[in-house]
Amino acid sequence: MCGIAGWIDWTKDLSEENRMLKQMTDAIRHRGPDAEGFWLDGHAALGHRRLIVIDPDGGKQPMLYKDSENDVVLTYNGEIYNYRELKEELTSLGHQFDTESDTEVLLHAYLQWQEQCVDHLNGIFAFAIWDKNKERLMLGRDHLGVKPLFYCKRGDQVIFGSEIKALFAHPDVKPELDEEGLSEVFGLGPMRTPGKAIFKDIEEVRAGHYMIFSKEDQQTKQYWKLESKEHTDDVDKTVETIQSLLEDTVSRQLISDKPLVSMLSGGLDSSGLTAMAGKEYKENGKTLSTYSIDFVNNDADFKEDFLRRDLDEPWVKKVSEYVGTDHTSVVFPAEKLVNNLLIPMKARDLPGVGEIETSLYLLFKEMKKNATVALSGESADEVFSGYPWFHQEKFLDADVFPWLLNIGGIGKVLKKEIREKLDIPAYQKKKYQDALEELPVLEGEDETEAKQRRMSYMFITRFLPFMLDRKDRASMMTGFEVRVPFCDYRLVEYLWNIPSSMKNIDDIEKGILRRAFADYLPEDVRYRRKSAYPSTKDDAYLKGVTEWMRRILDDPEAPIQSLIDAEVVRYIADGKSDMPDTSVRGLFDYLIQVNGWLEEYGIKVHI
C-alpha cells in the first residue's frame, strides 16, 4: 500500500519541479513511510510514497518502461491479487520481468492492453500512468473504490493524489466550499455523492472507472458495473459458489512479505474470514494473530441499540479459541476517544462519523506495532444485505437514503437563511433520485425483490464508499494496510443477483453466508445476530463532546459560528431537547469535526 501524487501540465516543463512534487508526497507520507520516489520529465511530475508489503527490493516507484515504441511511467497504490496469473499470461505474450512485484505486472498490463488493462485486474488499486509518446495521463481505480484517487483540473493542468491534502500541497489548488459542498456536508454527511470530494473543483475518480486526459480532451469510462439478471443456481450451488469464491479470495489476500493479522469482532463476517485464514496458516505451520476492540467499563455500560445487540468480547474469545489464533483485545477509555476525535478528520480531509472512526484509527495504531497488513470483514453487510435497514418496511419504502432516517438531522442546526438557501431535504431527495436512475432493474422482478435490489444498490454505491474511505484513511494514517475480501468484484457480481429470499434463507439476515461458513465456524457463532461495529456507552464520552461543543459555542471566532444556529445547538447541549443521547453524541461529534475542518484547512466558504 502506498500514496501517489503528481501533476501534468501540457504547457510547461516540469522537470525542475522537484521541490513542489516532494511537498505533495510529503503531505501523504503516512501512507508510505518506508520509501519515496520521484519522476519528472517534460510535462509530467509523478511521485510516490511506499509502504512495503510485497517484493521489498523490486517494487520501487515510480516505475518506468522504455523501448523503441514505448515510454511509460507508473505510480500506483494497491495490490493486484491475480498478479501471478497475469504475469504468466504476459510472459507467454513475450513480456519480460525484472522483479517479483505486482507493480511491474500492472505496468506491463498497460503496455499490452493500454487502458483495457483494468479489465484484467483483480485487486484494490488506484494508479496514474503517463504515456509520454501519446502525451496522455490515465487515472484508474478499482471496481468497488477501495483505494482513493482525487484530481483537480486547472487550465492545462491535471493535479492528482491519493488524498486531498496532496492536492492542497500544490499552490494552484485552494480549499474552498460552495453551496453544493455545504449541501453535501450538512445534507449527506460522510456518505457523499460518488465522484464528489466536497471541496470546490476537486473530484474523485469513481469506483470502477478510469479517466484519460490529453491536452485537447478528457474522457471518463466506466469499465465495471453491476448487471441485473436472473439467478439460476439452486441453494446448494449458491452456497458452494460463495464458499469457493471466499476461499480463493482469502488465499490470494494472505500473500504478503510483511506480518499479516486479522480483525475479529466475533460477528459472522470477521469470524468466517478469520477461520478461513487461520486454517491456511495452520496448514503452513503458522498461527494467525487476531485483534478486537473494547472499551473501559463496557460490561457495565453496554446498552442494546438499533445496530448493536450484544457484547462482542465473549464471542471474540470463543472464535479465537475455536480457530486457534493468538488474540489481542485492545481496550480504550472514553477520554482517549474524545482526545483523538479530530485525527480521523485530518486523515480523511473531511468530517466523519466521530468516535467509531476514532476508535478504528486507534486500533490500527496498536496493530501496526506488530504487523503491516490485516484482513477485515468490511462490506459483507452491504453485499449480503445484512443491515437492519434491509428488513424494515419504513426504510424500504423511503424516498431518501435509508440511513438518513436515523442520522439525518444535521442540517436542522444551520442558520435559518442558510437552511432556506440550501434546501437540504430537496438536495437529499435529488441525490437519491440520481442514484435510482443508475439502478440496473431486472424486468419482471416482483415488488419485494425490486425493493431489496434498490436498497442493495444504495448501500453498495453510496454507503459502502464511506465505509471504505473510513477504513482506508484510518489505517493508512498509521502506515497500515487493510484488505477487504468481501469486496472482491467476482463475489459482488454474483451476490448482486441472488434473490433476497435466498440471501436471508433460514429466516435470518445473511443466512446464505452462514451456510457458506458451515465448514469453518460452530453453529452458535454462525447464527449470532448482526451486531455492528462497537461503540463506547460510557457517559464520559457524551460529557466530553458536550463540553467541547460548549467551548465552540462560547468562541465567537469559531468558524462554524457563521453556519449554525448557536441557540439551537446550545439548547441541545443544555439537555433541553428530546434527542436521545446517541443522537446528541453523533451530532456533536460531527459539528466538532466540521469546526475543526474549517479551521484546520482554512476553508473559504462561498454562499
XYZ file of C-alpha atoms in Angstrom:
607
model
C 0.000 0.000 0.000
C 1.180 3.445 -0.814
C 0.351 7.018 -1.654
C 0.584 8.609 -5.086
C 0.673 12.230 -6.188
C 1.655 14.342 -9.155
C 0.530 16.587 -11.946
C 0.613 17.084 -15.679
C 0.988 20.452 -17.394
C 0.880 20.367 -21.180
C 2.220 23.945 -21.468
C 5.157 23.852 -19.061
C 8.354 21.943 -18.452
C 8.074 20.316 -15.009
C 11.473 18.641 -14.944
C 12.788 21.065 -12.302
C 9.733 20.951 -10.024
C 11.267 18.502 -7.534
C 10.510 20.680 -4.514
C 6.834 21.011 -5.357
C 6.456 17.295 -6.060
C 8.121 16.442 -2.763
C 5.708 18.768 -0.947
C 2.830 16.798 -2.396
C 4.229 13.399 -1.461
C 5.310 14.615 1.980
C 1.664 15.519 2.643
C 0.809 11.815 2.390
C 3.985 10.430 3.924
C 1.887 8.427 6.399
C 0.561 6.279 3.536
C 4.060 5.191 2.620
C 6.548 5.600 5.463
C 9.118 3.156 4.035
C 10.360 4.923 0.894
C 9.803 7.757 -1.545
C 10.265 8.117 -5.278
C 10.033 10.875 -7.910
C 9.956 11.074 -11.674
C 9.948 14.387 -13.546
C 10.298 14.811 -17.278
C 8.825 17.271 -19.732
C 5.160 17.859 -18.954
C 4.841 15.260 -16.162
C 5.766 15.016 -12.493
C 4.884 11.763 -10.685
C 5.600 10.984 -7.043
C 5.243 8.008 -4.754
C 5.304 7.119 -1.055
C 5.777 3.411 -0.396
C 4.531 1.054 2.288
C 6.481 -2.132 1.589
C 4.266 -5.239 1.529
C 5.400 -7.295 -1.495
C 8.902 -7.551 -3.057
C 10.816 -5.037 -0.897
C 13.646 -4.691 -3.420
C 11.759 -4.862 -6.692
C 8.658 -2.739 -6.256
C 10.223 0.724 -6.240
C 8.200 3.512 -7.832
C 7.535 5.429 -9.975
C 8.313 2.534 -12.315
C 9.448 3.177 -15.877
C 9.429 1.230 -19.111
C 11.104 2.462 -22.255
C 11.890 0.848 -25.584
C 11.757 1.814 -29.234
C 7.954 2.060 -29.148
C 7.067 2.915 -25.541
C 7.994 5.479 -22.918
C 5.700 4.936 -19.944
C 5.851 5.653 -16.207
C 3.557 4.356 -13.461
C 2.810 5.400 -9.883
C 0.444 3.019 -8.142
C -1.275 2.367 -4.823
C -2.767 -1.032 -4.068
C -2.494 -4.765 -4.542
C -3.205 -6.817 -7.680
C -4.350 -10.152 -6.265
C -4.168 -12.013 -9.580
C -0.734 -10.675 -10.487
C 0.862 -14.120 -10.618
C -1.593 -15.386 -13.251
C -1.298 -12.119 -15.160
C 2.474 -12.395 -15.102
C 2.286 -15.870 -16.645
C -0.100 -14.636 -19.340
C 2.032 -11.615 -20.144
C 5.190 -13.739 -20.230
C 3.511 -16.017 -22.753
C 2.805 -12.895 -24.836
C 6.514 -12.010 -24.887
C 6.888 -9.698 -21.885
C 9.972 -9.980 -19.689
C 10.063 -9.132 -15.983
C 12.878 -7.967 -13.725
C 11.069 -8.053 -10.355
C 8.571 -10.102 -8.332
C 6.301 -7.102 -7.796
C 2.687 -6.625 -8.829
C 3.686 -3.076 -9.832
C 5.684 -4.338 -12.787
C 2.791 -6.625 -13.774
C 0.421 -3.637 -13.845
C 2.881 -1.654 -15.950
C 3.198 -4.463 -18.490
C -0.571 -4.969 -18.497
C -0.864 -1.378 -19.683
C 1.815 -1.953 -22.331
C -0.129 -4.957 -23.605
C -3.729 -3.778 -23.359
C -3.496 0.006 -22.884
C -6.491 1.380 -20.953
C -8.221 -2.017 -21.215
C -5.654 -3.270 -18.692
C -8.246 -2.606 -15.963
C -10.431 -5.376 -17.423
C -7.730 -7.880 -16.479
C -7.180 -6.793 -12.868
C -8.479 -8.283 -9.639
C -7.413 -6.153 -6.723
C -7.619 -2.889 -4.877
C -5.855 -0.140 -6.758
C -5.544 3.478 -7.757
C -2.892 4.398 -10.289
C -1.594 7.070 -12.639
C 0.167 6.235 -15.910
C 1.885 8.869 -18.015
C 2.344 7.759 -21.621
C 4.990 10.166 -22.860
C 4.768 9.274 -26.546
C 1.000 9.880 -26.562
C 1.277 12.745 -24.074
C -1.662 11.437 -22.117
C -2.434 10.588 -18.491
C -4.501 7.620 -17.354
C -6.037 7.538 -13.874
C -7.621 4.221 -12.851
C -9.477 2.999 -9.773
C -10.565 -0.438 -8.591
C -14.036 -1.921 -9.042
C -15.502 -1.025 -5.626
C -13.326 2.012 -4.871
C -11.290 0.533 -2.033
C -8.322 2.763 -2.868
C -8.840 6.541 -3.242
C -7.813 8.868 -6.059
C -8.628 12.601 -6.305
C -7.891 15.119 -9.042
C -8.331 18.768 -9.954
C -8.343 20.339 -13.413
C -6.682 23.755 -13.586
C -6.375 25.126 -17.106
C -3.799 22.966 -18.866
C -3.012 21.091 -15.644
C -4.310 17.912 -14.032
C -3.259 17.632 -10.385
C -3.893 14.309 -8.623
C -3.233 12.411 -5.409
C -4.343 9.602 -3.114
C -5.652 12.124 -0.616
C -6.988 15.655 -0.949
C -4.187 17.030 1.227
C -1.710 16.107 -1.510
C -3.586 18.394 -3.901
C -3.586 21.232 -1.376
C 0.210 20.984 -1.247
C 0.148 22.312 -4.819
C -0.180 26.136 -4.936
C -2.879 26.077 -7.622
C -5.405 24.139 -5.503
C -7.197 26.018 -2.721
C -9.594 24.747 -0.015
C -12.912 26.322 -0.986
C -16.501 25.313 -0.323
C -19.540 26.327 -2.377
C -23.274 25.711 -1.939
C -23.090 22.198 -3.327
C -20.247 21.344 -0.971
C -22.196 22.701 2.003
C -25.225 20.669 0.937
C -23.063 17.568 0.900
C -21.619 18.300 4.348
C -24.939 19.089 6.028
C -27.251 17.007 3.846
C -25.418 13.750 3.195
C -22.641 13.872 5.777
C -19.784 11.412 5.259
C -21.875 9.407 2.725
C -21.060 11.862 -0.044
C -22.099 11.668 -3.671
C -19.766 9.388 -5.677
C -17.171 11.439 -7.522
C -17.688 14.489 -5.311
C -14.843 15.461 -2.991
C -16.852 18.241 -1.241
C -14.204 20.895 -1.958
C -14.876 23.190 -4.913
C -13.288 21.988 -8.193
C -11.896 18.761 -6.663
C -13.300 15.480 -7.946
C -12.703 11.817 -7.233
C -12.220 9.119 -9.860
C -15.304 6.979 -9.338
C -15.098 3.313 -8.426
C -14.985 1.052 -11.478
C -13.892 3.937 -13.732
C -10.787 5.179 -15.448
C -10.045 8.577 -16.962
C -7.883 9.632 -19.888
C -6.525 13.180 -20.027
C -4.798 14.724 -23.032
C -4.078 18.336 -23.898
C -7.231 18.554 -26.010
C -9.588 16.170 -24.247
C -10.802 14.460 -21.065
C -12.630 11.125 -21.127
C -14.269 9.130 -18.352
C -15.008 5.446 -18.916
C -16.875 3.026 -16.670
C -15.225 -0.371 -17.072
C -17.254 -2.242 -14.416
C -20.811 -2.024 -13.140
C -23.450 -4.236 -11.617
C -25.646 -6.024 -14.158
C -29.046 -7.452 -13.252
C -30.024 -10.906 -14.499
C -31.870 -13.939 -13.253
C -30.064 -16.050 -10.646
C -30.363 -19.654 -11.846
C -28.285 -21.559 -9.253
C -30.156 -23.501 -6.574
C -29.401 -23.011 -2.878
C -26.732 -25.722 -2.644
C -24.913 -24.480 -5.742
C -25.129 -20.895 -4.467
C -23.637 -21.838 -1.092
C -20.895 -23.815 -2.807
C -20.054 -20.894 -5.131
C -19.906 -18.346 -2.299
C -17.667 -20.606 -0.236
C -15.371 -21.262 -3.196
C -15.084 -17.577 -4.078
C -14.301 -16.636 -0.475
C -11.698 -19.382 -0.105
C -9.961 -18.235 -3.283
C -10.164 -14.579 -2.299
C -8.831 -15.089 1.223
C -5.972 -17.245 -0.065
C -4.965 -14.529 -2.543
C -5.183 -11.815 0.082
C -2.932 -13.646 2.534
C 0.052 -13.007 0.236
C 2.414 -10.613 1.999
C 6.119 -10.261 2.671
C 5.244 -8.463 5.917
C 3.363 -9.716 9.037
C -0.371 -10.134 8.453
C -3.134 -10.308 11.072
C -6.931 -10.464 11.073
C -9.557 -8.244 12.623
C -12.010 -10.238 14.749
C -15.240 -8.892 16.226
C -16.927 -12.205 16.979
C -19.529 -11.423 14.323
C -20.234 -13.650 11.356
C -18.162 -11.784 8.755
C -14.829 -11.328 10.516
C -15.140 -14.725 12.242
C -15.622 -16.543 8.955
C -12.667 -14.836 7.281
C -10.527 -15.420 10.369
C -11.424 -19.107 10.309
C -10.510 -19.410 6.623
C -7.220 -17.563 7.124
C -6.482 -19.478 10.340
C -6.926 -22.800 8.562
C -4.452 -21.829 5.828
C -1.975 -20.555 8.406
C -2.242 -23.791 10.388
C -1.663 -25.863 7.244
C 1.595 -23.924 6.793
C 2.659 -24.428 10.400
C 1.853 -20.858 11.468
C -0.524 -19.229 13.955
C -2.729 -16.357 12.871
C -2.817 -13.291 15.134
C -6.156 -11.533 15.641
C -7.271 -8.222 17.152
C -10.506 -6.877 18.594
C -11.578 -3.618 20.185
C -13.307 -2.987 23.506
C -13.950 -0.074 25.833
C -13.325 0.585 29.513
C -16.382 -0.366 31.621
C -18.155 -1.751 28.553
C -19.553 -4.712 30.507
C -21.392 -2.354 32.849
C -22.218 0.434 30.378
C -23.474 -1.582 27.373
C -26.973 -0.836 26.122
C -28.604 -2.513 23.148
C -29.465 -0.169 20.255
C -30.658 -0.229 16.635
C -27.350 -1.639 15.353
C -25.778 -3.366 18.381
C -27.453 -6.337 20.053
C -24.861 -7.676 22.465
C -21.235 -7.509 23.598
C -18.561 -8.680 21.181
C -15.854 -9.860 23.549
C -17.416 -13.165 24.694
C -17.856 -14.122 21.049
C -14.346 -12.951 20.147
C -12.892 -15.237 22.792
C -14.983 -18.182 21.589
C -13.914 -17.784 17.940
C -10.258 -17.218 18.805
C -10.172 -20.412 20.840
C -12.069 -22.359 18.175
C -9.783 -21.251 15.320
C -6.628 -21.234 17.442
C -5.477 -17.658 16.978
C -3.098 -15.578 19.055
C -5.542 -12.899 20.142
C -5.160 -9.345 21.465
C -8.074 -7.263 22.727
C -7.328 -3.542 22.693
C -9.280 -1.548 25.293
C -9.786 2.225 25.153
C -11.177 4.686 27.716
C -13.758 7.259 26.631
C -11.341 10.118 27.325
C -8.885 8.798 24.730
C -11.626 8.748 22.117
C -12.500 12.375 22.853
C -8.863 13.490 22.790
C -8.265 11.926 19.361
C -11.573 12.930 17.763
C -10.067 15.217 15.105
C -7.377 12.829 13.841
C -9.668 10.794 11.532
C -10.971 14.081 10.100
C -7.392 15.050 9.253
C -6.845 11.601 7.796
C -9.902 11.894 5.510
C -9.626 15.652 4.885
C -13.359 15.653 5.602
C -15.643 15.397 8.644
C -16.590 11.817 9.515
C -18.636 9.790 11.974
C -16.740 10.541 15.155
C -15.885 8.031 17.835
C -16.376 4.838 15.830
C -13.866 6.261 13.362
C -11.558 7.415 16.148
C -11.530 4.000 17.809
C -10.780 2.349 14.473
C -7.778 4.626 13.960
C -6.531 3.879 17.483
C -6.980 0.141 16.895
C -4.912 0.275 13.702
C -2.254 2.234 15.527
C -1.942 -0.624 18.024
C -1.986 -3.297 15.318
C 0.770 -1.516 13.410
C 3.144 -2.242 16.305
C 3.204 -5.915 15.317
C 2.016 -6.095 11.713
C 1.703 -4.262 8.396
C -1.362 -5.926 6.866
C -4.785 -7.032 8.147
C -7.871 -8.804 6.827
C -11.219 -7.158 7.548
C -14.847 -8.273 7.252
C -15.845 -4.863 5.887
C -18.593 -4.716 3.233
C -20.285 -8.071 3.955
C -23.422 -6.306 5.177
C -23.616 -4.169 2.053
C -23.236 -7.052 -0.414
C -25.190 -9.683 1.568
C -27.962 -7.231 2.620
C -27.268 -7.684 6.304
C -28.160 -4.317 7.848
C -31.425 -3.821 9.766
C -32.407 -1.244 7.131
C -32.980 -4.109 4.685
C -35.558 -5.741 6.905
C -37.981 -2.944 7.844
C -40.633 -1.545 5.512
C -40.216 2.093 6.585
C -36.670 2.023 5.229
C -37.511 0.014 2.105
C -40.263 2.491 1.224
C -38.300 5.677 1.992
C -37.766 8.249 -0.769
C -34.326 9.191 0.591
C -31.265 7.180 1.524
C -32.468 4.951 4.369
C -29.632 5.783 6.762
C -30.699 9.431 6.690
C -33.841 8.433 8.591
C -31.556 7.547 11.509
C -28.897 10.252 11.262
C -30.410 12.938 9.066
C -30.921 15.892 11.415
C -27.626 17.717 10.937
C -28.986 20.301 8.531
C -31.587 21.440 11.074
C -28.932 23.223 13.142
C -27.925 25.527 10.281
C -28.834 29.197 10.426
C -32.307 29.833 9.027
C -31.146 31.816 5.997
C -28.571 29.158 5.065
C -31.087 26.375 5.613
C -33.553 28.064 3.280
C -30.926 28.741 0.638
C -29.594 25.181 0.580
C -32.944 23.357 0.943
C -31.307 20.234 2.347
C -34.404 17.955 2.098
C -34.686 18.707 -1.628
C -30.949 18.067 -2.094
C -31.203 14.711 -0.322
C -34.140 13.637 -2.478
C -32.409 14.787 -5.659
C -29.301 12.731 -4.877
C -31.459 9.720 -4.087
C -33.285 10.094 -7.406
C -29.935 10.381 -9.219
C -28.919 7.064 -7.672
C -32.240 5.485 -8.669
C -31.671 6.482 -12.283
C -28.457 4.433 -12.316
C -30.140 1.342 -10.863
C -29.972 -1.681 -13.213
C -33.507 -3.060 -12.895
C -34.486 -6.652 -13.598
C -37.599 -6.860 -15.763
C -40.328 -8.992 -14.250
C -38.931 -8.943 -10.732
C -41.622 -8.884 -8.032
C -42.113 -5.794 -5.891
C -40.420 -7.187 -2.767
C -37.302 -8.249 -4.640
C -37.228 -4.957 -6.551
C -37.244 -3.025 -3.276
C -34.390 -5.162 -1.960
C -32.382 -4.658 -5.143
C -32.919 -0.918 -4.879
C -31.785 -0.941 -1.246
C -28.780 -3.071 -2.128
C -27.746 -0.640 -4.863
C -27.882 2.292 -2.465
C -25.688 0.536 0.044
C -23.125 -0.739 -2.459
C -22.767 2.544 -4.356
C -23.456 5.194 -1.659
C -22.912 3.750 1.813
C -20.049 1.323 1.149
C -17.753 4.031 -0.314
C -17.926 5.844 3.022
C -17.083 2.645 4.917
C -14.125 2.012 2.622
C -12.980 5.633 2.968
C -13.111 5.279 6.726
C -11.075 2.089 6.733
C -8.505 3.255 4.177
C -7.742 6.616 5.804
C -7.815 5.340 9.391
C -5.411 2.528 8.530
C -3.130 4.395 6.156
C -2.789 7.249 8.650
C -0.740 4.736 10.646
C 1.070 3.226 7.632
C -1.066 0.079 7.837
C -2.807 -1.847 5.031
C -6.277 -3.357 5.425
C -7.641 -5.839 2.893
C -11.342 -6.434 2.310
C -12.098 -9.886 0.840
C -15.851 -9.247 0.668
C -15.097 -6.514 -1.902
C -13.760 -8.980 -4.454
C -15.688 -7.896 -7.541
C -16.404 -11.501 -8.582
C -18.200 -12.118 -5.298
C -20.088 -8.815 -5.506
C -21.240 -9.572 -9.058
C -22.510 -12.981 -8.008
C -24.284 -11.773 -4.882
C -25.970 -8.879 -6.692
C -28.401 -11.231 -8.431
C -29.129 -13.662 -5.608
C -32.752 -13.049 -4.528
C -33.134 -11.582 -1.054
C -35.245 -14.577 -0.058
C -32.209 -16.782 -0.711
C -29.724 -14.360 0.864
C -31.850 -14.457 4.023
C -32.526 -18.178 3.968
C -33.282 -19.849 7.317
C -35.230 -16.708 8.261
C -32.120 -14.772 9.288
C -30.127 -11.973 7.683
C -27.188 -13.252 5.606
C -28.463 -16.805 6.003
C -26.731 -17.860 2.779
C -23.358 -16.675 4.137
C -23.980 -18.522 7.404
C -24.405 -21.710 5.386
C -21.250 -20.964 3.386
C -19.258 -20.822 6.638
C -20.643 -24.175 7.884
C -17.264 -25.887 7.462
C -15.457 -23.143 9.364
C -17.481 -21.976 12.386
C -19.573 -23.517 15.184
C -23.318 -23.122 14.785
C -23.876 -20.632 17.605
C -21.297 -18.266 16.093
C -22.774 -18.675 12.613
C -26.229 -17.803 13.881
C -25.297 -14.937 16.154
C -27.499 -11.991 15.136
C -26.000 -8.951 13.447
C -24.266 -6.527 15.813
C -22.500 -3.522 14.317
C -19.012 -2.166 14.960
C -18.867 -1.460 18.727
C -19.286 1.948 20.337
C -18.472 3.111 23.837
C -21.509 3.612 26.103
C -19.544 5.440 28.783
C -21.315 8.671 29.816
C -17.868 10.279 29.990
C -17.834 10.402 26.192
C -21.080 12.361 25.931
C -19.876 14.670 28.694
C -16.561 15.239 26.898
C -18.017 16.148 23.496
C -20.751 18.284 25.096
C -18.152 20.358 26.957
C -16.139 20.682 23.742
C -19.260 21.815 21.876
C -19.966 24.457 24.521
C -16.429 25.822 24.162
C -17.016 26.212 20.424
C -20.319 27.980 21.075
C -18.566 30.345 23.515
C -15.909 31.233 20.944
C -17.111 33.971 18.563
C -14.106 33.243 16.307
C -15.021 29.575 15.828
C -15.541 29.213 12.049
C -18.680 27.104 12.380
C -20.420 30.019 14.119
C -21.070 31.571 10.699
C -23.066 28.489 9.657
C -25.003 27.134 12.639
C -27.792 28.474 14.835
C -25.874 28.659 18.101
C -29.035 28.953 20.180
C -30.434 25.705 18.817
C -27.166 23.855 19.420
C -26.817 25.309 22.934
C -30.391 24.197 23.709
C -29.338 20.654 22.818
C -26.078 20.937 24.777
C -28.027 22.028 27.856
C -30.056 18.827 27.689
C -33.342 20.572 26.932
C -34.152 18.797 23.685
C -35.858 15.415 23.369
C -32.964 13.991 21.308
C -31.689 10.652 22.627
C -28.128 10.634 23.939
C -26.845 8.605 20.978
C -28.161 11.241 18.558
C -26.677 14.086 20.614
C -23.301 12.349 20.625
C -23.434 11.861 16.868
C -24.453 15.480 16.245
C -21.727 16.935 18.463
C -19.119 14.547 17.065
C -19.916 15.865 13.614
C -20.179 19.580 14.426
C -16.884 19.486 16.341
C -15.249 17.932 13.295
C -16.807 20.430 10.882
C -15.493 23.274 13.033
C -12.042 21.685 13.230
C -12.111 21.039 9.491
C -12.953 24.643 8.598
C -10.202 25.833 10.928
C -7.501 23.276 10.072
C -7.799 23.734 6.316
C -8.563 27.460 6.326
C -11.574 26.807 4.120
C -13.112 29.740 2.314
C -16.904 29.318 2.210
C -18.842 30.803 -0.720
C -22.557 31.142 -0.010
